[in-house]
CSV table of C-alpha atoms in Angstrom, one decimal:
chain,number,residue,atom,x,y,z
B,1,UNK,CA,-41.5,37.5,22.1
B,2,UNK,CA,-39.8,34.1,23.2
B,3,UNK,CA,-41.6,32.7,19.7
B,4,UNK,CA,-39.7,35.3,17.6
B,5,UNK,CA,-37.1,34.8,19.0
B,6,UNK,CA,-37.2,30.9,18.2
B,7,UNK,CA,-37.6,31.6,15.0
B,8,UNK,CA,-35.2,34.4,14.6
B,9,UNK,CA,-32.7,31.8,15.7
B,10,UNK,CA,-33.9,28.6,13.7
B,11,UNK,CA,-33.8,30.6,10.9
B,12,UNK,CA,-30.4,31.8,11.0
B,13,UNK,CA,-29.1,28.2,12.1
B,14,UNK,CA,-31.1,27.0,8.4
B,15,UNK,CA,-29.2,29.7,6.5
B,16,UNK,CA,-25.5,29.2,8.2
B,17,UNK,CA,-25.8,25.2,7.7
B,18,UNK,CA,-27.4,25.7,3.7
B,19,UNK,CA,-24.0,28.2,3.0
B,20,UNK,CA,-21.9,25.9,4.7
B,21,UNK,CA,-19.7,23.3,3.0
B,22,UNK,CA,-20.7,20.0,2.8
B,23,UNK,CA,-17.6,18.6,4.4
B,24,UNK,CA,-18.2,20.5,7.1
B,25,UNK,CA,-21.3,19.9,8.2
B,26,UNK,CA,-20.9,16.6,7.9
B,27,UNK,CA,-17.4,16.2,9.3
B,28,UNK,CA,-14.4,13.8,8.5
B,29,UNK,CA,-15.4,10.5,6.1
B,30,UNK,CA,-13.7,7.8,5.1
B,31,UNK,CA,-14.6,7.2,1.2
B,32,UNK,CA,-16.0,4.2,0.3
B,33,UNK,CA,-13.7,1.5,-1.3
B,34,UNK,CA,-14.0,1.3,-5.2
B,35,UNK,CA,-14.3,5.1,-5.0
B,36,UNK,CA,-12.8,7.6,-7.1
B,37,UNK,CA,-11.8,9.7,-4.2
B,38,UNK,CA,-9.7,7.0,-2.3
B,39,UNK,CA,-8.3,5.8,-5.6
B,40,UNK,CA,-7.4,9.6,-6.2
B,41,UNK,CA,-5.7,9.9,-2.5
B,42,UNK,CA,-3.9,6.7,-3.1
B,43,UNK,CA,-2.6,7.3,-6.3
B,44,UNK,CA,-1.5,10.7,-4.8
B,45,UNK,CA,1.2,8.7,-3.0
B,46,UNK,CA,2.3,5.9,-4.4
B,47,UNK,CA,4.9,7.5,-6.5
B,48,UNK,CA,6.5,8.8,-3.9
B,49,UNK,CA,6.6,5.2,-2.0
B,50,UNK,CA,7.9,3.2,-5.5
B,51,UNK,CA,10.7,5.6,-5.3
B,52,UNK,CA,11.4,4.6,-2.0
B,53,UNK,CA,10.2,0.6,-2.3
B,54,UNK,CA,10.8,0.2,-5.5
B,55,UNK,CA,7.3,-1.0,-8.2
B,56,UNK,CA,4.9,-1.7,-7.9
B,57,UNK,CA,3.2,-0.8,-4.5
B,58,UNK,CA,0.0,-1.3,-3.4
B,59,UNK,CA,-1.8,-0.6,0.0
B,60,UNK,CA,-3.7,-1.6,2.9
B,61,UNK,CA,-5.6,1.4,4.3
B,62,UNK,CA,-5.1,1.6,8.3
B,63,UNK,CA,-7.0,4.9,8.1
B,64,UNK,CA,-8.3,7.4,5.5
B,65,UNK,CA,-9.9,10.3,6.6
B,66,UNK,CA,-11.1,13.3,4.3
B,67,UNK,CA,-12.9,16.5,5.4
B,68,UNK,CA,-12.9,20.1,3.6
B,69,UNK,CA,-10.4,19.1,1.0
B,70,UNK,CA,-7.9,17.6,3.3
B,71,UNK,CA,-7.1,13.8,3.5
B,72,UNK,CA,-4.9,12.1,6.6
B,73,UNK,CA,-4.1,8.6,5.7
B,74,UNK,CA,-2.2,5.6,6.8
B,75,UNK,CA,-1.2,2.7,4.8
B,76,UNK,CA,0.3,-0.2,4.8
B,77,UNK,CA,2.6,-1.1,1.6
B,78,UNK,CA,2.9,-4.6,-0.2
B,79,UNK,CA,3.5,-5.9,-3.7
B,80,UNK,CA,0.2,-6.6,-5.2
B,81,UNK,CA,-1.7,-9.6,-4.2
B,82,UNK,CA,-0.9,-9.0,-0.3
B,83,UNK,CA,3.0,-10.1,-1.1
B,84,UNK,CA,5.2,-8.4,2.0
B,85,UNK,CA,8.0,-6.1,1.0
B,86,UNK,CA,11.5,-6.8,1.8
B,87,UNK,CA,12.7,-3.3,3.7
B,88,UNK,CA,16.2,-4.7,3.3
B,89,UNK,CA,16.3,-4.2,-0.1
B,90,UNK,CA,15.0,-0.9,-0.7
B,91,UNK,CA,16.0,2.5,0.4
B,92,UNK,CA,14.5,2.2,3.6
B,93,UNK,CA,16.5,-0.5,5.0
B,94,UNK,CA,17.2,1.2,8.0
B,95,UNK,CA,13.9,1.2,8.9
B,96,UNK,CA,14.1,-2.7,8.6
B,97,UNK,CA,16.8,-2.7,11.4
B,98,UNK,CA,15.2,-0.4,13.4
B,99,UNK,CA,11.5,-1.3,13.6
B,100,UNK,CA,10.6,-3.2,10.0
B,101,UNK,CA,7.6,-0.9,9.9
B,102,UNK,CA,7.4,1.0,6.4
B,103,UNK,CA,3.7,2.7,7.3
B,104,UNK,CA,3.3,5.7,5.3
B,105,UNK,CA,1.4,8.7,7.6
B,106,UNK,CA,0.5,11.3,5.3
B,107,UNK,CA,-1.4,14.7,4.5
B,108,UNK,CA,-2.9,15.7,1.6
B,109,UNK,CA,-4.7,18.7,0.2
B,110,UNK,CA,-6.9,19.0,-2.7
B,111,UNK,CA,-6.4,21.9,-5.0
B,112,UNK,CA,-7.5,21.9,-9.2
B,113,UNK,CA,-8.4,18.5,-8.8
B,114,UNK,CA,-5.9,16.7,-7.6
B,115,UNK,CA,-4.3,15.2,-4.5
B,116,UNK,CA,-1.0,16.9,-3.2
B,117,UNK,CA,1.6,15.9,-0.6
B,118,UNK,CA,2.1,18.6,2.5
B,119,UNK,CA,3.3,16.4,5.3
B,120,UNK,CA,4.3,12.4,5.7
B,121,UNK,CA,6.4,10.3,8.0
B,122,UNK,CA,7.4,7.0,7.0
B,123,UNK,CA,7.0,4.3,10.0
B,124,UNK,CA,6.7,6.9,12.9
B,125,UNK,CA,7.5,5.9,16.3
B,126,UNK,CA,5.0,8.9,17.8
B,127,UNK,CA,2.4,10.5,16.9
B,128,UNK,CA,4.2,13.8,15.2
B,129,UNK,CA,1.4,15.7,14.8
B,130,UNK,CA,0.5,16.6,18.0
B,131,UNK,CA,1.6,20.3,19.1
B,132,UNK,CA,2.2,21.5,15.5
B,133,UNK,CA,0.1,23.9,14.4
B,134,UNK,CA,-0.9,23.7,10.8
B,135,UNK,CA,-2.8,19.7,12.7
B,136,UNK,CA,-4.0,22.1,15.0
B,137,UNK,CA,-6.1,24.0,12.6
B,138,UNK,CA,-7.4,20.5,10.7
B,139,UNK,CA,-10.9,20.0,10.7
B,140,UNK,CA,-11.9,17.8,13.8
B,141,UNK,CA,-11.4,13.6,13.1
B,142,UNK,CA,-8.9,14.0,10.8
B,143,UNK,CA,-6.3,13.3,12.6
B,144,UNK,CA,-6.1,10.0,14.8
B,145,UNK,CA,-6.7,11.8,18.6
């Protein structure tokens, strides 16, 4: 009995991980550099910060994380070539008075092939995704814990 039972159960553990997704099962990755994926996620971006910084932008990646067609990233904007941005003259100046850090934090979600905005913070003091629910419901190692 205990043998059928062993099998009963090995079994079903072989189906559920063959169905599942591949993200899943094998959790949050960072792509490789070069890739088409983190080029994808950067590009996703980097409009949004020109129109902020001004062009072109370029980044450092902090941390990229991608799992189940979600992506958390931070990254570090410069001028191509590793050339520091001036906050004070670009929209975020404030942010050059109050702490000079211009870090983009940001979500993303896949959908028809592409890489879409749902959440970002631009130089953060906390961590402002703890207690909100839609981080809550991320796949695990995502999110910096």
């Amino acid at each position: 009995m205990f043998r059928k039972t062993s099998l009963i159960a090995a079994a079903s553990l072989a189906l559920t991980l063959a169905f599942a997704e591949p993200s899943l099962a094998a959790g949050a990755y960072e792509p490789p550099r070069g890739s088409a994926e983190r080029a994808a996620i950067n590009d996703a971006v980097r409009p949004m910060m020109e129109a902020r910084l001004g062009a072109p932008v370029e980044f450092v990646v902090e941390r990229m994380q991608v799992a189940n067609g979600w992506a958390f990233v931070i990254l570090l904007p410069q001028r191509p070539g590793g050339k520091a941005i001036d906050l004070s003259q670009t929209m975020l100046a404030d942010l050059a008075e109050i702490s000079g850090d211009a870090s983009l934090y940001a979500l993303l979600r896949e959908a028809n092939g592409r890489w879409n905005i749902i959440d970002f913070a631009i130089g953060p003091t906390d961590a402002f995704w703890y207690g909100q629910p839609l981080y809550e419901q991320l796949p695990a190692g995502l999110v910096p814990q």
